[in-house]
């Protein structure tokens, strides 16, 4: 039997108006703490070898290496660009040098899988109107003190595209996020202006950013979304959002999950590929 979308409620109305919705008190503190401790243990166990993949949204310096392109169904570690000195050596302790872990914790790590597939997450996604959601991508983002880099203003649908467009992002605050430690910022209503660009994986595994010609947004309209630990921010795939560099002494850990509707086509121009099809809740 085909799934039926939940009736629109006030949360859904806010989400459709603004392109985002903030829900405080979504996940218990103890679960946030457990995810944080576990992510730190994963980093401690990570042997980087020669792999030093750096995550950045700056196209000039994005490393579209095999390590990144193969991370859609793996648990891989990406460094902060500011973690390295001019000599190429780490200038901070390794446990403070990782930008993020991606992109399949929700499938491959039992603790993250339990959190991601919790009934409260399934209920939220249904309430936001995604029919037959598939859990496509997850990231653990550290936003390290001082060096946690800016993530430039972007739309998630640039990096995960479906036809028709339908990606939904969930951003779970595992620590308090403030304007000092790099909280999210978003453009209210900016999701209605269309998609600005598309990050495309070509047949030869190079990548290109295609300018779609329209959909410029006014960054002066960005508003900060500071939240308490345990909050979730739902993000429409087309809403422009960003986060500034963490210039504080405190980290700002967050976990993100991206879901797509099963009925939407998932073109192979997406950078993220799966051998095992993504699963629902
Ligand atoms: Fe994003």
mmCIF file of C-alpha atoms and ligand atoms in Angstrom:
data_model
loop_
_atom_site.group_PDB
_atom_site.id
_atom_site.type_symbol
_atom_site.label_atom_id
_atom_site.label_comp_id
_atom_site.label_asym_id
_atom_site.label_seq_id
_atom_site.Cartn_x
_atom_site.Cartn_y
_atom_site.Cartn_z
ATOM 1 C CA UNK A 1 0.000 0.000 0.000
ATOM 2 C CA UNK A 2 1.396 3.419 -0.897
ATOM 3 C CA UNK A 3 2.289 5.686 2.013
ATOM 4 C CA UNK A 4 0.097 8.727 2.488
ATOM 5 C CA UNK A 5 1.501 12.102 3.563
ATOM 6 C CA UNK A 6 0.495 13.284 7.019
ATOM 7 C CA UNK A 7 -1.958 16.210 7.092
ATOM 8 C CA UNK A 8 -0.281 19.616 7.142
ATOM 9 C CA UNK A 9 0.068 21.033 10.668
ATOM 10 C CA UNK A 10 1.521 24.273 12.050
ATOM 11 C CA UNK A 11 5.085 22.915 11.861
ATOM 12 C CA UNK A 12 4.640 22.028 8.221
ATOM 13 C CA UNK A 13 3.132 25.451 7.522
ATOM 14 C CA UNK A 14 6.160 27.168 9.088
ATOM 15 C CA UNK A 15 8.511 24.910 7.167
ATOM 16 C CA UNK A 16 6.796 25.622 3.862
ATOM 17 C CA UNK A 17 6.724 29.369 4.539
ATOM 18 C CA UNK A 18 10.359 29.767 5.676
ATOM 19 C CA UNK A 19 12.129 26.786 4.110
ATOM 20 C CA UNK A 20 13.290 25.740 7.553
ATOM 21 C CA UNK A 21 11.838 24.910 10.961
ATOM 22 C CA UNK A 22 13.542 24.904 14.356
ATOM 23 C CA UNK A 23 12.363 22.394 16.955
ATOM 24 C CA UNK A 24 13.960 22.730 20.378
ATOM 25 C CA UNK A 25 14.166 19.794 22.782
ATOM 26 C CA UNK A 26 13.892 17.165 20.063
ATOM 27 C CA UNK A 27 16.565 14.697 21.222
ATOM 28 C CA UNK A 28 17.413 13.922 24.876
ATOM 29 C CA UNK A 29 20.700 15.298 26.210
ATOM 30 C CA UNK A 30 21.920 11.800 27.060
ATOM 31 C CA UNK A 31 21.569 10.710 23.420
ATOM 32 C CA UNK A 32 23.418 13.814 22.215
ATOM 33 C CA UNK A 33 26.221 13.058 24.682
ATOM 34 C CA UNK A 34 26.387 9.422 23.578
ATOM 35 C CA UNK A 35 26.722 10.406 19.911
ATOM 36 C CA UNK A 36 29.437 12.929 20.758
ATOM 37 C CA UNK A 37 31.448 10.435 22.786
ATOM 38 C CA UNK A 38 31.062 7.836 20.068
ATOM 39 C CA UNK A 39 32.167 10.211 17.280
ATOM 40 C CA UNK A 40 35.239 11.118 19.305
ATOM 41 C CA UNK A 41 36.016 7.420 19.759
ATOM 42 C CA UNK A 42 35.697 6.896 15.995
ATOM 43 C CA UNK A 43 38.194 9.704 15.394
ATOM 44 C CA UNK A 44 40.580 8.284 17.993
ATOM 45 C CA UNK A 45 40.489 4.932 16.198
ATOM 46 C CA UNK A 46 40.897 6.476 12.726
ATOM 47 C CA UNK A 47 44.261 5.756 11.102
ATOM 48 C CA UNK A 48 44.665 8.425 8.483
ATOM 49 C CA UNK A 49 47.641 6.878 6.674
ATOM 50 C CA UNK A 50 48.302 8.964 3.606
ATOM 51 C CA UNK A 51 44.708 10.103 3.223
ATOM 52 C CA UNK A 52 44.315 13.764 3.993
ATOM 53 C CA UNK A 53 41.069 14.700 2.391
ATOM 54 C CA UNK A 54 39.989 18.205 3.267
ATOM 55 C CA UNK A 55 36.365 19.236 3.248
ATOM 56 C CA UNK A 56 35.563 22.646 1.856
ATOM 57 C CA UNK A 57 32.663 24.140 -0.051
ATOM 58 C CA UNK A 58 35.110 26.360 -1.930
ATOM 59 C CA UNK A 59 35.061 24.987 -5.456
ATOM 60 C CA UNK A 60 38.592 26.130 -6.260
ATOM 61 C CA UNK A 61 40.048 23.955 -3.594
ATOM 62 C CA UNK A 62 37.554 21.093 -3.358
ATOM 63 C CA UNK A 63 39.387 17.820 -3.603
ATOM 64 C CA UNK A 64 37.213 15.559 -5.666
ATOM 65 C CA UNK A 65 39.329 12.597 -4.881
ATOM 66 C CA UNK A 66 38.388 8.955 -4.794
ATOM 67 C CA UNK A 67 38.250 9.085 -1.011
ATOM 68 C CA UNK A 68 35.470 11.679 -1.114
ATOM 69 C CA UNK A 69 33.591 10.226 -4.098
ATOM 70 C CA UNK A 70 33.652 6.777 -2.528
ATOM 71 C CA UNK A 71 32.307 7.921 0.813
ATOM 72 C CA UNK A 72 28.600 7.620 -0.022
ATOM 73 C CA UNK A 73 28.465 4.187 1.499
ATOM 74 C CA UNK A 74 31.342 4.431 3.950
ATOM 75 C CA UNK A 75 32.464 6.060 7.186
ATOM 76 C CA UNK A 76 35.269 8.423 6.194
ATOM 77 C CA UNK A 77 37.054 11.317 7.854
ATOM 78 C CA UNK A 78 37.657 14.764 6.370
ATOM 79 C CA UNK A 79 40.086 17.276 7.808
ATOM 80 C CA UNK A 80 39.682 20.995 8.424
ATOM 81 C CA UNK A 81 41.736 22.974 5.902
ATOM 82 C CA UNK A 82 43.003 25.184 8.732
ATOM 83 C CA UNK A 83 44.285 22.104 10.589
ATOM 84 C CA UNK A 84 47.475 22.109 8.522
ATOM 85 C CA UNK A 85 50.400 24.488 8.705
ATOM 86 C CA UNK A 86 52.375 25.708 5.657
ATOM 87 C CA UNK A 87 54.650 22.691 6.036
ATOM 88 C CA UNK A 88 51.678 20.376 5.543
ATOM 89 C CA UNK A 89 51.876 19.071 9.087
ATOM 90 C CA UNK A 90 48.965 19.156 11.525
ATOM 91 C CA UNK A 91 49.143 22.207 13.732
ATOM 92 C CA UNK A 92 46.457 20.998 16.144
ATOM 93 C CA UNK A 93 46.050 17.631 17.882
ATOM 94 C CA UNK A 94 44.591 15.100 15.464
ATOM 95 C CA UNK A 95 41.403 14.741 17.532
ATOM 96 C CA UNK A 96 40.813 18.486 17.001
ATOM 97 C CA UNK A 97 41.616 18.416 13.278
ATOM 98 C CA UNK A 98 38.628 16.617 11.777
ATOM 99 C CA UNK A 99 35.943 18.653 10.029
ATOM 100 C CA UNK A 100 33.440 15.848 9.531
ATOM 101 C CA UNK A 101 32.722 12.145 9.218
ATOM 102 C CA UNK A 102 30.653 11.081 6.195
ATOM 103 C CA UNK A 103 28.501 9.858 4.658
ATOM 104 C CA UNK A 104 26.818 6.639 5.823
ATOM 105 C CA UNK A 105 26.986 6.560 9.615
ATOM 106 C CA UNK A 106 23.203 6.081 9.578
ATOM 107 C CA UNK A 107 23.593 2.720 7.833
ATOM 108 C CA UNK A 108 26.957 1.434 9.013
ATOM 109 C CA UNK A 109 27.242 2.481 12.647
ATOM 110 C CA UNK A 110 24.695 0.907 15.039
ATOM 111 C CA UNK A 111 24.508 3.904 17.411
ATOM 112 C CA UNK A 112 23.993 6.417 14.612
ATOM 113 C CA UNK A 113 21.585 4.053 12.893
ATOM 114 C CA UNK A 114 19.428 3.851 16.041
ATOM 115 C CA UNK A 115 19.409 7.628 16.420
ATOM 116 C CA UNK A 116 18.675 8.211 12.725
ATOM 117 C CA UNK A 117 15.884 5.647 12.502
ATOM 118 C CA UNK A 118 14.234 6.559 15.808
ATOM 119 C CA UNK A 119 10.445 6.785 15.621
ATOM 120 C CA UNK A 120 10.571 10.511 16.504
ATOM 121 C CA UNK A 121 12.668 11.165 13.381
ATOM 122 C CA UNK A 122 10.292 9.147 11.200
ATOM 123 C CA UNK A 123 7.333 11.096 12.635
ATOM 124 C CA UNK A 124 9.025 14.443 11.950
ATOM 125 C CA UNK A 125 9.852 13.520 8.360
ATOM 126 C CA UNK A 126 6.257 12.371 7.795
ATOM 127 C CA UNK A 127 4.941 15.579 9.345
ATOM 128 C CA UNK A 128 7.102 17.579 6.933
ATOM 129 C CA UNK A 129 5.437 15.770 4.065
ATOM 130 C CA UNK A 130 8.110 13.449 2.693
ATOM 131 C CA UNK A 131 6.363 10.356 1.390
ATOM 132 C CA UNK A 132 8.289 7.061 1.574
ATOM 133 C CA UNK A 133 11.535 8.700 2.724
ATOM 134 C CA UNK A 134 14.879 7.054 2.097
ATOM 135 C CA UNK A 135 17.826 7.890 4.349
ATOM 136 C CA UNK A 136 20.453 8.877 1.805
ATOM 137 C CA UNK A 137 23.285 10.655 3.582
ATOM 138 C CA UNK A 138 24.571 11.492 7.045
ATOM 139 C CA UNK A 139 27.407 13.622 8.356
ATOM 140 C CA UNK A 140 28.904 14.226 11.761
ATOM 141 C CA UNK A 141 30.206 17.797 11.834
ATOM 142 C CA UNK A 142 32.662 18.871 14.539
ATOM 143 C CA UNK A 143 33.036 22.620 13.894
ATOM 144 C CA UNK A 144 36.220 22.574 15.938
ATOM 145 C CA UNK A 145 37.147 25.480 18.241
ATOM 146 C CA UNK A 146 38.952 28.273 16.328
ATOM 147 C CA UNK A 147 39.542 26.314 13.110
ATOM 148 C CA UNK A 148 36.025 25.002 12.397
ATOM 149 C CA UNK A 149 35.735 26.541 8.941
ATOM 150 C CA UNK A 150 32.952 28.581 7.373
ATOM 151 C CA UNK A 151 30.525 26.640 5.192
ATOM 152 C CA UNK A 152 29.594 29.106 2.475
ATOM 153 C CA UNK A 153 25.995 29.860 1.611
ATOM 154 C CA UNK A 154 24.548 26.994 -0.426
ATOM 155 C CA UNK A 155 21.453 24.948 -1.123
ATOM 156 C CA UNK A 156 21.601 21.247 -0.265
ATOM 157 C CA UNK A 157 19.833 20.424 -3.552
ATOM 158 C CA UNK A 158 23.011 21.582 -5.308
ATOM 159 C CA UNK A 159 24.808 18.592 -3.793
ATOM 160 C CA UNK A 160 21.966 16.036 -3.623
ATOM 161 C CA UNK A 161 19.489 16.328 -6.452
ATOM 162 C CA UNK A 162 16.347 14.384 -7.218
ATOM 163 C CA UNK A 163 13.732 14.750 -9.916
ATOM 164 C CA UNK A 164 11.388 16.231 -8.872
ATOM 165 C CA UNK A 165 13.431 18.074 -6.202
ATOM 166 C CA UNK A 166 12.690 16.622 -2.778
ATOM 167 C CA UNK A 167 15.732 16.470 -0.506
ATOM 168 C CA UNK A 168 15.111 17.263 3.162
ATOM 169 C CA UNK A 169 17.938 17.983 5.595
ATOM 170 C CA UNK A 170 17.780 17.442 9.356
ATOM 171 C CA UNK A 171 20.445 19.198 11.423
ATOM 172 C CA UNK A 172 20.681 17.901 14.975
ATOM 173 C CA UNK A 173 22.495 20.125 17.484
ATOM 174 C CA UNK A 174 24.559 17.886 19.768
ATOM 175 C CA UNK A 175 25.853 20.957 21.620
ATOM 176 C CA UNK A 176 24.498 24.480 22.001
ATOM 177 C CA UNK A 177 25.000 26.346 18.714
ATOM 178 C CA UNK A 178 25.452 30.110 18.987
ATOM 179 C CA UNK A 179 26.554 32.947 16.740
ATOM 180 C CA UNK A 180 30.002 32.638 18.382
ATOM 181 C CA UNK A 181 30.616 28.967 17.703
ATOM 182 C CA UNK A 182 29.146 28.755 14.210
ATOM 183 C CA UNK A 183 25.383 28.193 14.330
ATOM 184 C CA UNK A 184 23.366 27.830 11.144
ATOM 185 C CA UNK A 185 22.103 30.875 9.235
ATOM 186 C CA UNK A 186 19.342 30.677 6.610
ATOM 187 C CA UNK A 187 17.398 32.944 4.253
ATOM 188 C CA UNK A 188 13.701 32.843 5.240
ATOM 189 C CA UNK A 189 11.624 32.046 2.166
ATOM 190 C CA UNK A 190 14.763 31.631 0.051
ATOM 191 C CA UNK A 191 13.702 28.130 -0.991
ATOM 192 C CA UNK A 192 11.136 29.599 -3.360
ATOM 193 C CA UNK A 193 13.715 31.262 -5.643
ATOM 194 C CA UNK A 194 14.761 28.035 -7.365
ATOM 195 C CA UNK A 195 18.076 26.240 -7.519
ATOM 196 C CA UNK A 196 21.203 28.281 -8.223
ATOM 197 C CA UNK A 197 23.695 25.597 -9.202
ATOM 198 C CA UNK A 198 24.183 21.882 -9.521
ATOM 199 C CA UNK A 199 27.255 19.947 -8.397
ATOM 200 C CA UNK A 200 27.562 17.234 -11.033
ATOM 201 C CA UNK A 201 29.599 14.040 -11.071
ATOM 202 C CA UNK A 202 30.640 13.364 -14.635
ATOM 203 C CA UNK A 203 31.030 9.944 -16.233
ATOM 204 C CA UNK A 204 34.816 10.128 -15.803
ATOM 205 C CA UNK A 205 34.467 10.879 -12.069
ATOM 206 C CA UNK A 206 35.484 14.491 -12.419
ATOM 207 C CA UNK A 207 33.024 16.980 -10.967
ATOM 208 C CA UNK A 208 31.601 20.215 -12.318
ATOM 209 C CA UNK A 209 29.434 22.917 -10.801
ATOM 210 C CA UNK A 210 26.796 23.941 -13.322
ATOM 211 C CA UNK A 211 25.455 27.456 -12.956
ATOM 212 C CA UNK A 212 21.706 27.223 -13.457
ATOM 213 C CA UNK A 213 21.480 30.893 -14.270
ATOM 214 C CA UNK A 214 18.887 32.124 -11.808
ATOM 215 C CA UNK A 215 18.195 31.884 -8.114
ATOM 216 C CA UNK A 216 20.590 34.352 -6.635
ATOM 217 C CA UNK A 217 19.901 35.037 -2.976
ATOM 218 C CA UNK A 218 20.583 38.054 -0.881
ATOM 219 C CA UNK A 219 22.993 37.082 1.886
ATOM 220 C CA UNK A 220 21.955 40.221 3.757
ATOM 221 C CA UNK A 221 18.697 38.365 4.434
ATOM 222 C CA UNK A 222 20.418 35.511 6.275
ATOM 223 C CA UNK A 223 19.160 35.143 9.845
ATOM 224 C CA UNK A 224 21.019 33.259 12.583
ATOM 225 C CA UNK A 225 19.417 30.125 14.007
ATOM 226 C CA UNK A 226 21.036 29.654 17.415
ATOM 227 C CA UNK A 227 19.698 26.547 19.168
ATOM 228 C CA UNK A 228 20.174 24.524 22.319
ATOM 229 C CA UNK A 229 21.689 21.073 22.438
ATOM 230 C CA UNK A 230 18.989 18.576 21.473
ATOM 231 C CA UNK A 231 17.318 20.834 18.905
ATOM 232 C CA UNK A 232 16.752 19.847 15.312
ATOM 233 C CA UNK A 233 16.555 22.223 12.373
ATOM 234 C CA UNK A 234 14.704 20.923 9.328
ATOM 235 C CA UNK A 235 16.011 22.405 6.080
ATOM 236 C CA UNK A 236 14.222 22.420 2.735
ATOM 237 C CA UNK A 237 16.642 21.276 0.036
ATOM 238 C CA UNK A 238 16.390 24.649 -1.709
ATOM 239 C CA UNK A 239 16.784 26.984 1.259
ATOM 240 C CA UNK A 240 20.078 28.940 1.183
ATOM 241 C CA UNK A 241 21.991 28.400 4.411
ATOM 242 C CA UNK A 242 25.509 28.661 5.772
ATOM 243 C CA UNK A 243 27.567 28.676 8.942
ATOM 244 C CA UNK A 244 30.443 30.955 9.873
ATOM 245 C CA UNK A 245 33.832 29.964 11.155
ATOM 246 C CA UNK A 246 33.873 28.904 14.786
ATOM 247 C CA UNK A 247 35.984 31.598 16.386
ATOM 248 C CA UNK A 248 35.191 30.508 19.937
ATOM 249 C CA UNK A 249 36.934 28.149 22.347
ATOM 250 C CA UNK A 250 33.993 25.722 22.199
ATOM 251 C CA UNK A 251 33.212 23.072 19.634
ATOM 252 C CA UNK A 252 29.804 22.943 17.955
ATOM 253 C CA UNK A 253 29.068 19.333 17.176
ATOM 254 C CA UNK A 254 26.102 18.553 14.938
ATOM 255 C CA UNK A 255 24.783 15.487 13.145
ATOM 256 C CA UNK A 256 22.972 15.823 9.843
ATOM 257 C CA UNK A 257 20.752 13.477 7.929
ATOM 258 C CA UNK A 258 19.407 13.897 4.412
ATOM 259 C CA UNK A 259 16.338 12.056 3.191
ATOM 260 C CA UNK A 260 14.785 11.834 -0.260
ATOM 261 C CA UNK A 261 11.384 10.583 -1.419
ATOM 262 C CA UNK A 262 11.499 7.054 -2.853
ATOM 263 C CA UNK A 263 9.318 8.114 -5.772
ATOM 264 C CA UNK A 264 11.751 10.792 -6.972
ATOM 265 C CA UNK A 265 14.363 9.825 -9.542
ATOM 266 C CA UNK A 266 17.953 9.960 -8.257
ATOM 267 C CA UNK A 267 20.118 10.806 -11.303
ATOM 268 C CA UNK A 268 23.622 9.339 -11.528
ATOM 269 C CA UNK A 269 24.931 12.884 -11.925
ATOM 270 C CA UNK A 270 24.823 12.973 -8.109
ATOM 271 C CA UNK A 271 28.297 12.725 -6.578
ATOM 272 C CA UNK A 272 26.958 10.355 -3.923
ATOM 273 C CA UNK A 273 26.555 6.819 -5.216
ATOM 274 C CA UNK A 274 25.209 3.791 -3.450
ATOM 275 C CA UNK A 275 25.769 0.146 -4.332
ATOM 276 C CA UNK A 276 23.233 -0.909 -1.715
ATOM 277 C CA UNK A 277 20.067 1.121 -2.249
ATOM 278 C CA UNK A 278 19.294 3.560 0.590
ATOM 279 C CA UNK A 279 16.680 2.335 3.079
ATOM 280 C CA UNK A 280 13.789 4.011 4.827
ATOM 281 C CA UNK A 281 13.104 4.142 8.561
HETATM 282 FE FE1 LIG B 1 23.876 22.283 3.798
#
